[in-house]
Coordinates of N, CA and C in Angstrom, one line a residue:
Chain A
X1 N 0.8 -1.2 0.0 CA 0.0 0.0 0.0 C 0.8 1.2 0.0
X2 N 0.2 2.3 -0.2 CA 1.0 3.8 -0.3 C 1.6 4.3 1.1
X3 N 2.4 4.6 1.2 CA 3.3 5.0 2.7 C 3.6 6.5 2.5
X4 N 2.8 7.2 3.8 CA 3.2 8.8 3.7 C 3.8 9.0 5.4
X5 N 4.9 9.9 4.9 CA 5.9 10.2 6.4 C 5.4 11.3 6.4
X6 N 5.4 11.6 7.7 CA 5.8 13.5 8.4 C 6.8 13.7 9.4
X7 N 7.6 15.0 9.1 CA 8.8 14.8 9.9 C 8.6 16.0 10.2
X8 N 8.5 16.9 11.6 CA 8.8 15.7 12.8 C 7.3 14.8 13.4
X9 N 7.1 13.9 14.4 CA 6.3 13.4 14.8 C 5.6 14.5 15.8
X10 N 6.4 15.3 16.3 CA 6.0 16.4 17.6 C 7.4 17.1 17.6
X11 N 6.6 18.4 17.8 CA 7.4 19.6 18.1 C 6.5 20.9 18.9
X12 N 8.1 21.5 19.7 CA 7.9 22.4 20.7 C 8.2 23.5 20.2
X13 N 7.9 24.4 19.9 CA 8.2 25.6 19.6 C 7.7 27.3 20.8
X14 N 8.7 28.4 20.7 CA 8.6 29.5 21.0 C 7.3 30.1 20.6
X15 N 6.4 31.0 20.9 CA 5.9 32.2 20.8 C 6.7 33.0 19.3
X16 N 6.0 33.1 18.3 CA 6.8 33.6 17.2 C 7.7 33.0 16.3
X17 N 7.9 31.7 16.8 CA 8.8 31.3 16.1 C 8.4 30.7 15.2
X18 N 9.1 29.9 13.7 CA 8.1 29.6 12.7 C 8.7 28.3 12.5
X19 N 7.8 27.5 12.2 CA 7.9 25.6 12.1 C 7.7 25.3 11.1
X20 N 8.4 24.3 10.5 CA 8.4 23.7 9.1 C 8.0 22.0 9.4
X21 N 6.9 21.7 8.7 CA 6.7 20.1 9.0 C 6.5 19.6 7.7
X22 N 7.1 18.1 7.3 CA 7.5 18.0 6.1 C 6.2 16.6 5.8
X23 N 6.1 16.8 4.3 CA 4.8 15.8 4.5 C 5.3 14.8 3.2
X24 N 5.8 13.4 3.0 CA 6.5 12.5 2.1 C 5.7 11.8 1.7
X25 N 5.3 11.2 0.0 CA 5.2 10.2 0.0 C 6.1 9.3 -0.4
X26 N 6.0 8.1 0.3 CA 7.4 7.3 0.2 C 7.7 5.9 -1.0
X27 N 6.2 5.7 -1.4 CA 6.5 4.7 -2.6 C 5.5 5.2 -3.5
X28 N 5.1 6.3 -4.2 CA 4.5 6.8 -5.4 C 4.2 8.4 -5.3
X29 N 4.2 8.8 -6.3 CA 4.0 10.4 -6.8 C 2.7 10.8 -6.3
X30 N 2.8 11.5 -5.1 CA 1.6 12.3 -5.0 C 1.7 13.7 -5.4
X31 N 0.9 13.8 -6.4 CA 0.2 14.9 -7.4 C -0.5 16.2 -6.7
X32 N -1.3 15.4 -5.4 CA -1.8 16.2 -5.0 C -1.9 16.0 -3.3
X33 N -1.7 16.5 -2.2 CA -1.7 16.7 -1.2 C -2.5 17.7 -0.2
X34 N -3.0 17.3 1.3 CA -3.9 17.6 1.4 C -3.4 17.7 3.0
X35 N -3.6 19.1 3.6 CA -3.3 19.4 5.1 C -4.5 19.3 5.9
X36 N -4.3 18.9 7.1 CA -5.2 19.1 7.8 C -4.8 19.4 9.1
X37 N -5.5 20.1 10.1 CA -5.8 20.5 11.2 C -6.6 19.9 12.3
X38 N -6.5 18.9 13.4 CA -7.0 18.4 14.4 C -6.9 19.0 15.9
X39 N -7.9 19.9 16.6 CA -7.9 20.0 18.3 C -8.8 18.9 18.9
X40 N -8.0 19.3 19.8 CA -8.3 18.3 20.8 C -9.8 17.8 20.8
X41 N -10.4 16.4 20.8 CA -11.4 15.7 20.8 C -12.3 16.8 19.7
X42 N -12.0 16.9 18.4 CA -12.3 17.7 17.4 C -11.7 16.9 15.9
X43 N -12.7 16.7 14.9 CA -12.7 16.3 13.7 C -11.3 16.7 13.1
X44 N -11.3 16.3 11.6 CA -10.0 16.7 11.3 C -10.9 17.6 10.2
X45 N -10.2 18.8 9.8 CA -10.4 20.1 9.1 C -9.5 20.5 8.3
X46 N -9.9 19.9 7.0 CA -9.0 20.6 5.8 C -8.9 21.9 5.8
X47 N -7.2 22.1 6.2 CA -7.2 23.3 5.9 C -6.3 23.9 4.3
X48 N -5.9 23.2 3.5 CA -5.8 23.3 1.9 C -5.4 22.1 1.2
X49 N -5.5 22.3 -0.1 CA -4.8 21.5 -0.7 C -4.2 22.2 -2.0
X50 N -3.0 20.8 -1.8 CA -2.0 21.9 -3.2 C -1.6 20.1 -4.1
X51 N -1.2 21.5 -4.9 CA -0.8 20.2 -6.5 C 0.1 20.7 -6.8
X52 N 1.0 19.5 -7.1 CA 2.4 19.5 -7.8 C 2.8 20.8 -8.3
X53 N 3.6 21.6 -8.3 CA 4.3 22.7 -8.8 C 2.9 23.8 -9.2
X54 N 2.2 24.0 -8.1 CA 1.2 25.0 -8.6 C 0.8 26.0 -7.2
X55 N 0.1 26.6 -6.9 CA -0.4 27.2 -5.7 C -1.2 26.7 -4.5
X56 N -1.4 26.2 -4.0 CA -2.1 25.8 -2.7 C -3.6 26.7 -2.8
X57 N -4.8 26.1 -2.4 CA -5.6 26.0 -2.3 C -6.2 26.4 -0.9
X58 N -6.1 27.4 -0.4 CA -7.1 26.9 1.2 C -8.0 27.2 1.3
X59 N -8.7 26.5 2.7 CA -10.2 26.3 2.8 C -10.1 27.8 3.8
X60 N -11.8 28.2 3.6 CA -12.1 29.7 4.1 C -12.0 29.7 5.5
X61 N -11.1 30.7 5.3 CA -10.8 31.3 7.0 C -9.6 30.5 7.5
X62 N -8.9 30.1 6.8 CA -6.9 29.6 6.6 C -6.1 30.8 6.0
X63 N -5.2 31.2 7.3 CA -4.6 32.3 6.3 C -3.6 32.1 5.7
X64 N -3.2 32.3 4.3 CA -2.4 31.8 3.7 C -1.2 32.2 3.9
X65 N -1.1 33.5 4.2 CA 0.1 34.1 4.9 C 1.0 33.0 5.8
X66 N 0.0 33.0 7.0 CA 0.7 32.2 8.2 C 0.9 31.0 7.9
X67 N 0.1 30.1 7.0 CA 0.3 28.5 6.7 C 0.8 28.6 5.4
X68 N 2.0 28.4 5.5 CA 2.9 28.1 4.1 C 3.1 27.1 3.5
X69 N 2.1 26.7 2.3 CA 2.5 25.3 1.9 C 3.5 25.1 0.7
X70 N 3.9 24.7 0.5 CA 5.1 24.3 -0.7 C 5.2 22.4 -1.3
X71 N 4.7 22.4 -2.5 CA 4.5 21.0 -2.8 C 5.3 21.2 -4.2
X72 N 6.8 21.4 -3.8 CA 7.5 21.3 -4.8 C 8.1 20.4 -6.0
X73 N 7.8 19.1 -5.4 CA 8.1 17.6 -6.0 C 7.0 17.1 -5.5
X74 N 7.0 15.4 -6.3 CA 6.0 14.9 -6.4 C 6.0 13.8 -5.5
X75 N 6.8 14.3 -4.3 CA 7.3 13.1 -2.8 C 7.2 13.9 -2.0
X76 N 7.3 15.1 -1.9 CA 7.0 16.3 -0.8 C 6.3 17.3 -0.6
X77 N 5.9 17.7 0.6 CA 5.1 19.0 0.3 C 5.4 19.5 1.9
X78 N 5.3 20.9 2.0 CA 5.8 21.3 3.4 C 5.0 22.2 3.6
X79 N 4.5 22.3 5.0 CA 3.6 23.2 6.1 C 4.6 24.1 6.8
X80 N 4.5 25.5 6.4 CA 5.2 25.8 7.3 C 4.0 27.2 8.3
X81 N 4.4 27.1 9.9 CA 3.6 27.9 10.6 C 4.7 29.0 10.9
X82 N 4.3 29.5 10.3 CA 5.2 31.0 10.4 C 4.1 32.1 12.1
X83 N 5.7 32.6 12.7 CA 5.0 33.1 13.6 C 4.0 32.4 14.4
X84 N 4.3 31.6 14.7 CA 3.5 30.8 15.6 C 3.0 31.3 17.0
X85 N 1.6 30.5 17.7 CA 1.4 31.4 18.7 C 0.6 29.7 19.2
X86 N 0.3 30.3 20.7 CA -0.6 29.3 21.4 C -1.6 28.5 20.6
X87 N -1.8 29.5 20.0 CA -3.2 29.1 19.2 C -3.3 28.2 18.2
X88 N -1.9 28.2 17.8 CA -1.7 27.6 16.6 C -1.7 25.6 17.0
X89 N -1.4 25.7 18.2 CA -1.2 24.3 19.0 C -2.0 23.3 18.4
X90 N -1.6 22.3 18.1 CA -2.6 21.8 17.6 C -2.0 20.1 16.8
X91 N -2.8 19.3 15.8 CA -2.2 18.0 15.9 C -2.3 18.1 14.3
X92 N -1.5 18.6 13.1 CA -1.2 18.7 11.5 C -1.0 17.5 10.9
X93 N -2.2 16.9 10.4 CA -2.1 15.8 9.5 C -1.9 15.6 7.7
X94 N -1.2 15.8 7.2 CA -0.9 15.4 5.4 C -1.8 14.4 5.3
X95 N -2.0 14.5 4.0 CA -2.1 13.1 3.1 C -1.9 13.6 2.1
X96 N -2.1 12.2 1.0 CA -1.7 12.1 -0.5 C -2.2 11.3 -1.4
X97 N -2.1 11.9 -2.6 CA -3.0 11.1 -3.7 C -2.4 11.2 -4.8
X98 N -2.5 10.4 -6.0 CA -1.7 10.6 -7.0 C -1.6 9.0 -7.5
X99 N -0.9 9.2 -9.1 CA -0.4 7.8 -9.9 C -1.6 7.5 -10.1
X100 N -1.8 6.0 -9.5 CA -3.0 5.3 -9.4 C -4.0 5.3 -8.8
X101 N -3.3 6.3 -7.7 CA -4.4 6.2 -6.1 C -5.3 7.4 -6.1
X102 N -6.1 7.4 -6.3 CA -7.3 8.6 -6.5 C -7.6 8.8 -4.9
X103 N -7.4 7.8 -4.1 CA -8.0 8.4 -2.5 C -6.7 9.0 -1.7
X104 N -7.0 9.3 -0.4 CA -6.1 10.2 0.3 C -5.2 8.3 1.0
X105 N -4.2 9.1 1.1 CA -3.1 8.2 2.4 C -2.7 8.9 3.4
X106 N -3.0 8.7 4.6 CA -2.5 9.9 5.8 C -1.4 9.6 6.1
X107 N -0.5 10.5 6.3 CA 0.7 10.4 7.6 C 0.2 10.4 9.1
X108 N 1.2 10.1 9.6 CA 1.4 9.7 11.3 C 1.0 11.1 11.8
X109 N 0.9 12.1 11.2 CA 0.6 13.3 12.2 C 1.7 13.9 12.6
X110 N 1.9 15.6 12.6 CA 2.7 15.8 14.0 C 1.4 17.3 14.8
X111 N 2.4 16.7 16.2 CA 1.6 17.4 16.9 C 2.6 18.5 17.3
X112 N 2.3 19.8 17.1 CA 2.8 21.3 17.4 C 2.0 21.9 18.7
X113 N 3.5 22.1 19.9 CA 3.0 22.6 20.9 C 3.5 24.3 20.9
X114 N 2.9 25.1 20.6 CA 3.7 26.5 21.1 C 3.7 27.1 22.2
X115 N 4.9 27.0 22.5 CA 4.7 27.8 24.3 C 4.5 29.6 24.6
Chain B
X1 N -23.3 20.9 -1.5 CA -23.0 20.4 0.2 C -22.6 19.3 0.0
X2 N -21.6 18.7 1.2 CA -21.4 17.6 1.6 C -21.0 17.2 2.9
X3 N -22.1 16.3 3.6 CA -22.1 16.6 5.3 C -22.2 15.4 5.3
X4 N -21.6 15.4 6.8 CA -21.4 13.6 7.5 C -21.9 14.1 9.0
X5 N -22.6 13.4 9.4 CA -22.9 13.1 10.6 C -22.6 12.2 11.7
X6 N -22.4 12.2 12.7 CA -22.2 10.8 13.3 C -22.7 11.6 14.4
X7 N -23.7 11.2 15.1 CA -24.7 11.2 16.1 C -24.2 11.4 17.5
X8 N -23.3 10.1 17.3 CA -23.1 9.2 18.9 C -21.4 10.2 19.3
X9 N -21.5 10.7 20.3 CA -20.3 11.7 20.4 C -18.7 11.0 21.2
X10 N -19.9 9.9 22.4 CA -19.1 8.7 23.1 C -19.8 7.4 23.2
X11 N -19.6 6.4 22.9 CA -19.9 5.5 23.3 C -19.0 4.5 24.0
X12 N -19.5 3.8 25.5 CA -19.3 2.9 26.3 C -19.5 1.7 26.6
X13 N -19.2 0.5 26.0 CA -19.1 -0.7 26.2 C -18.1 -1.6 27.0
X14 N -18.9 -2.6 27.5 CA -18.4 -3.5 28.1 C -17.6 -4.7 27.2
X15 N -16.5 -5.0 27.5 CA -15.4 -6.1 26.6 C -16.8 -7.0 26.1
X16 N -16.4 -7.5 25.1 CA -17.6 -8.3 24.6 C -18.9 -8.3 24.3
X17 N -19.1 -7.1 24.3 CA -20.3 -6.9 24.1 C -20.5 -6.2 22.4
X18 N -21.6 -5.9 21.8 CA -21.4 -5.7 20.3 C -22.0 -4.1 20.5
X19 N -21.2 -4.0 19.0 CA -21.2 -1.8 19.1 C -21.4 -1.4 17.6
X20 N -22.6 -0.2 17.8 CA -22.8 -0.1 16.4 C -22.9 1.8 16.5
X21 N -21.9 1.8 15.2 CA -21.4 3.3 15.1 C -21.9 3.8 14.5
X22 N -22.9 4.7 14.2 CA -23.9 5.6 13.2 C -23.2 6.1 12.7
X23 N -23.6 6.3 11.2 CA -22.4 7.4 10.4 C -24.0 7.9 9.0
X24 N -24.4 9.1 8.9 CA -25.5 9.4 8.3 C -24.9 10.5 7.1
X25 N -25.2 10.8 6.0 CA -24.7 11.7 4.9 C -25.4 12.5 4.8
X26 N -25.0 13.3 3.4 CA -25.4 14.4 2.9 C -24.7 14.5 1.4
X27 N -25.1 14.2 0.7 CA -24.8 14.1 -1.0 C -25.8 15.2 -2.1
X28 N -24.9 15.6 -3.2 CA -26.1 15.8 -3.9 C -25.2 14.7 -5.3
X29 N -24.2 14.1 -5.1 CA -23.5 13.2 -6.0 C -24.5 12.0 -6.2
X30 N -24.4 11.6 -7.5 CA -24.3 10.2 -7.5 C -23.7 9.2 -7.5
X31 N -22.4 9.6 -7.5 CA -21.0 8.8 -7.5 C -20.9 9.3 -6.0
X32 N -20.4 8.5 -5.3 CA -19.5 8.7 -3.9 C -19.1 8.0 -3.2
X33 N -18.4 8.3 -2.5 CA -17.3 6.6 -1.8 C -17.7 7.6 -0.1
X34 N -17.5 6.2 0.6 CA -17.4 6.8 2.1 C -16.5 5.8 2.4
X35 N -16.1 6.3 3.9 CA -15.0 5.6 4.1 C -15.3 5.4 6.0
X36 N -14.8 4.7 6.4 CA -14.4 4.6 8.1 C -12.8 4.7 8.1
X37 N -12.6 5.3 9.5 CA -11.0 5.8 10.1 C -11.3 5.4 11.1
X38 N -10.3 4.4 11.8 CA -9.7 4.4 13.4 C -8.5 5.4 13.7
X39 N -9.0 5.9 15.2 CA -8.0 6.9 14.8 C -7.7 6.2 17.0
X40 N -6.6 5.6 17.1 CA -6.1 5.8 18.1 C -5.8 6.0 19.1
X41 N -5.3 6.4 20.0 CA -4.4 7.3 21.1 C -3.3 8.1 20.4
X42 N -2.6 7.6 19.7 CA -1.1 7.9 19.1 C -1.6 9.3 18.0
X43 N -2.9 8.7 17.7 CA -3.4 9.6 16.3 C -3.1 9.9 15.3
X44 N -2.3 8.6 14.7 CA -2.4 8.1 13.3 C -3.7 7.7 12.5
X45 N -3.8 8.0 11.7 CA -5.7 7.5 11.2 C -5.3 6.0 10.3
X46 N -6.0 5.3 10.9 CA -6.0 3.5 10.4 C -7.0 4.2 9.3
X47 N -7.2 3.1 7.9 CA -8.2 2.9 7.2 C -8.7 1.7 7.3
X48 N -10.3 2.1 7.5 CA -10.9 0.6 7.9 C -11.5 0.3 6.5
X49 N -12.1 1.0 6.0 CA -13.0 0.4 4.5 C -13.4 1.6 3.8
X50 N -13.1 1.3 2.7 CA -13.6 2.2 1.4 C -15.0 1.5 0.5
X51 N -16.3 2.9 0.7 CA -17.3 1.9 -0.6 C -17.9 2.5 -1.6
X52 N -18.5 2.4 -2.5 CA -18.6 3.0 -3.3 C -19.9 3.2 -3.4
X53 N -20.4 3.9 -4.2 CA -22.1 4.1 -3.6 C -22.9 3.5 -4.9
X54 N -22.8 2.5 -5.6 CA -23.4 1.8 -6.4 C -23.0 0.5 -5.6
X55 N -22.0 0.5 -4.8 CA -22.2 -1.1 -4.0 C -22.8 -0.8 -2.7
X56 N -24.0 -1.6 -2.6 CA -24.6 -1.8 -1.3 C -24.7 -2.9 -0.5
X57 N -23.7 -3.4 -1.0 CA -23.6 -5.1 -0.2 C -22.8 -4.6 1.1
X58 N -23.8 -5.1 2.1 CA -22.8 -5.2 3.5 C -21.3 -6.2 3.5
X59 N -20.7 -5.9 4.2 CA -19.5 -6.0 4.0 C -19.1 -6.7 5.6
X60 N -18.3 -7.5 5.8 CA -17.5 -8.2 6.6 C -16.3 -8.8 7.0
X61 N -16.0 -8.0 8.0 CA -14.0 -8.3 8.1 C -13.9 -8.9 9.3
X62 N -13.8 -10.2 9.7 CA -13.5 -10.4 10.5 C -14.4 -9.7 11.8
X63 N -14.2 -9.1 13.0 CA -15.1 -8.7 14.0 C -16.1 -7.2 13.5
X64 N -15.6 -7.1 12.3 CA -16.3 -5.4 11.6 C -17.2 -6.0 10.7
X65 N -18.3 -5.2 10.6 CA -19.3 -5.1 9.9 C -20.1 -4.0 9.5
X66 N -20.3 -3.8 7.8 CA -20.7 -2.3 7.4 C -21.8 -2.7 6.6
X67 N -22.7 -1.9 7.5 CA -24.2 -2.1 6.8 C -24.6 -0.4 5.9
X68 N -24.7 -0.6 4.9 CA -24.7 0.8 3.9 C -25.9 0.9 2.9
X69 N -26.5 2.0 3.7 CA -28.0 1.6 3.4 C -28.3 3.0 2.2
X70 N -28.3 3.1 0.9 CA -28.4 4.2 0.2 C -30.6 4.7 0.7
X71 N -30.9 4.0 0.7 CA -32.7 4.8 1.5 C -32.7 5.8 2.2
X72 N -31.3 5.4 3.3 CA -31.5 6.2 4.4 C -30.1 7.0 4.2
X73 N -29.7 7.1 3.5 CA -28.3 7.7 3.7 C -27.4 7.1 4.7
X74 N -27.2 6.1 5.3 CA -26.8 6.1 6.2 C -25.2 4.8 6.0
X75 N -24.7 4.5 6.6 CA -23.2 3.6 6.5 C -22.6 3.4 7.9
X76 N -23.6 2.7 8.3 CA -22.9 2.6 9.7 C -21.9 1.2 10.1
X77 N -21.4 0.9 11.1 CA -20.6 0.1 11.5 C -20.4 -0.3 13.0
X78 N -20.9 -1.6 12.5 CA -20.6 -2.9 14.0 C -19.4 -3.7 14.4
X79 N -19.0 -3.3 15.4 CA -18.4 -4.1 15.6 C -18.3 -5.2 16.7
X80 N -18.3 -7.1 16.5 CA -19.1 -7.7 17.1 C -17.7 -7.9 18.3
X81 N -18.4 -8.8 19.1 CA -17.5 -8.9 20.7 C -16.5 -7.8 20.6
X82 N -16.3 -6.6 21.0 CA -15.3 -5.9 21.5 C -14.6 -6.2 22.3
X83 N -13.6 -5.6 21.9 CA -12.2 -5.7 22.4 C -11.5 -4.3 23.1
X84 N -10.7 -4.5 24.4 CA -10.4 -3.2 24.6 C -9.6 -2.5 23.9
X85 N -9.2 -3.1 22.8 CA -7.7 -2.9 22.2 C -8.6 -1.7 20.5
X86 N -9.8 -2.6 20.8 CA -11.1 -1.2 19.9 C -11.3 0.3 20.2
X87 N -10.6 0.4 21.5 CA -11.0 1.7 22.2 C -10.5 2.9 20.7
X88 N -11.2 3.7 20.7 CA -10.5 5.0 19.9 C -11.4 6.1 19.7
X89 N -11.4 6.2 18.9 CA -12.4 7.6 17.8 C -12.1 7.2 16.5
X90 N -13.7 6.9 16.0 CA -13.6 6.0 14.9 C -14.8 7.6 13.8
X91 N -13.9 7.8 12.9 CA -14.8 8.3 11.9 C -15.0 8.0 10.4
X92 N -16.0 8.5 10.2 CA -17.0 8.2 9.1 C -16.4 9.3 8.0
X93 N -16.3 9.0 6.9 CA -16.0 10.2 5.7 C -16.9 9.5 4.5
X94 N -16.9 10.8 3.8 CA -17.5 11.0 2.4 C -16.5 11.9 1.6
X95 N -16.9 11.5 0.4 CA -15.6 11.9 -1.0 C -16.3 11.8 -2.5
X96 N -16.5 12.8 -3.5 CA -17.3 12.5 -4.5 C -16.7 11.7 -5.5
X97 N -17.0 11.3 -6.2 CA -16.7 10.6 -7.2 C -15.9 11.1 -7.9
X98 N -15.7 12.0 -8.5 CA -14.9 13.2 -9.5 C -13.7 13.4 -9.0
X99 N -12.9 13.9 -10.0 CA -12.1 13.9 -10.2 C -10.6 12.8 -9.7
X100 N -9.2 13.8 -10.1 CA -7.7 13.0 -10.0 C -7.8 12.9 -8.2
X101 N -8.1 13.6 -7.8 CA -8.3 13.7 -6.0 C -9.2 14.2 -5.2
X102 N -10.2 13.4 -4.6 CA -11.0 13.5 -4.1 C -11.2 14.0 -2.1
X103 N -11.7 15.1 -2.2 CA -12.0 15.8 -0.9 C -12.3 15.2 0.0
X104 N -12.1 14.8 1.0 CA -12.9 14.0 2.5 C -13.9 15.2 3.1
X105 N -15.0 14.7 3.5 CA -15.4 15.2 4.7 C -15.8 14.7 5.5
X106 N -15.1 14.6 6.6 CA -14.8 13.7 7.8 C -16.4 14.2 8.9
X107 N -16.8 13.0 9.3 CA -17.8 13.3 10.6 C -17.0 14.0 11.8
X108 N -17.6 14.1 12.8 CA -17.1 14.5 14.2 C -16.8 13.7 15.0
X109 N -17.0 12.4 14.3 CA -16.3 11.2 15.3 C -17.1 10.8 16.1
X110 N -16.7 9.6 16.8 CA -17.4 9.2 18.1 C -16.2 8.4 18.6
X111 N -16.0 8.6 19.8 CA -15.3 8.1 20.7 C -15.7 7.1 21.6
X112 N -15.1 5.5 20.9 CA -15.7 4.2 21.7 C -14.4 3.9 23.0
X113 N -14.8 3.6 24.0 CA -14.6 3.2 24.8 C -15.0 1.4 25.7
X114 N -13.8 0.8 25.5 CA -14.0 -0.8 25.4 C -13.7 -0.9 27.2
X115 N -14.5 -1.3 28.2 CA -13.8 -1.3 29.1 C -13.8 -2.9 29.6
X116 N -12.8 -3.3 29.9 CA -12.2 -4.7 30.5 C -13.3 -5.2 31.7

């Protein structure tokens, strides 16, 4: 079956400071990729999706500013939380689609704590 | 629109006893796939089953069972003698037919609880 990494699994970060979380797939071309956002005992909530070498898509009321996605190859795509705050806290899930596979594959998650 | 419901917010069962998870839609597709996720402690999302909405044959894996009723909109899931090792937050998704990559919209989950 399709295998998608995220690195890191959890991270701590500063007040302001900005986090990069990396989203892989590991045995096929995903074309298209798809972030999401989980709080605590709370659904998961797309918050964009992007395609290979093009612009990122997000869903309303995602600011694009602060969530930087970059899906530069067809094995990676990166989340970055720029300026990060308490609020931001929260559990960032990927997935991926592509080749043959029309449905999503999730990664393991990371969970972002901002102090 | 495309809406998922799942009713049940916690549910509590005794080991061995049998558990059935509501999961209700909202389509205006004709084509559509739903899906079930186990999601954990760790909160990784397991995939339990993908269906397609011209197949309405209940389906059976071992202690899971998915009754997918196009009448009622509904695709719920049993699971027989529970296990504590079932404990999680199990949700329900929908995804349209169309297109290279297809959108989830995930329920709100329900959180089972298997207790020994």
């Amino acid at each position: 079956g399709a295998v998608v990494s995220q690195h890191p699994s959890w991270v701590i970060c500063k007040s302001g400071t900005s986090v990069k979380i990396e989203c892989r797939s590991l045995d096929f071309q995903a074309t298209t990729m798809f972030w999401y956002r989980q709080f605590p005992k709370q659904s998961l909530m797309l918050m964009a999706t992007s395609n290979e070498g093009s612009k990122a898509t997000y869903e309303q009321g995602v600011e694009k500013d602060k969530f930087l996605i970059n899906h530069a190859s067809l094995t990676l795509s990166t989340l970055t939380v720029t300026s990060a705050h308490p609020e931001d806290s929260s559990f960032y899930i990927c997935s991926a689609s592509g080749g043959t596979y029309n449905e999503q594959f999730f990664g393991p998650g990371t969970r972002l704590t901002v102090l | 629109a495309q809406k998922v419901t799942q009713a049940q917010t916690e549910i509590s069962v005794v080991e061995k006893e049998d558990v059935t998870l509501d999961c209700v839609y909202e389509t205006r597709d004709t084509t559509y796939y739903l899906f079930w996720y186990k999601q954990p402690p760790s909160g990784e999302l397991v995939f339990l089953i993908r269906r397609n909405s011209f197949d309405e044959q209940n389906e059976i894996s071992g202690r899971y069972s998915w009754n997918f009723q196009k009448s009622t909109s509904s695709f719920n899931f049993t699971i027989t003698a529970s296990q504590v090792v079932d404990s999680a937050v199990y949700f329900c998704a929908l995804s349209d037919g169309t297109g290279s990559a297809r959108q989830l919209t995930f329920g709100s989950g329900t959180q089972l609880t298997v207790l020994p």
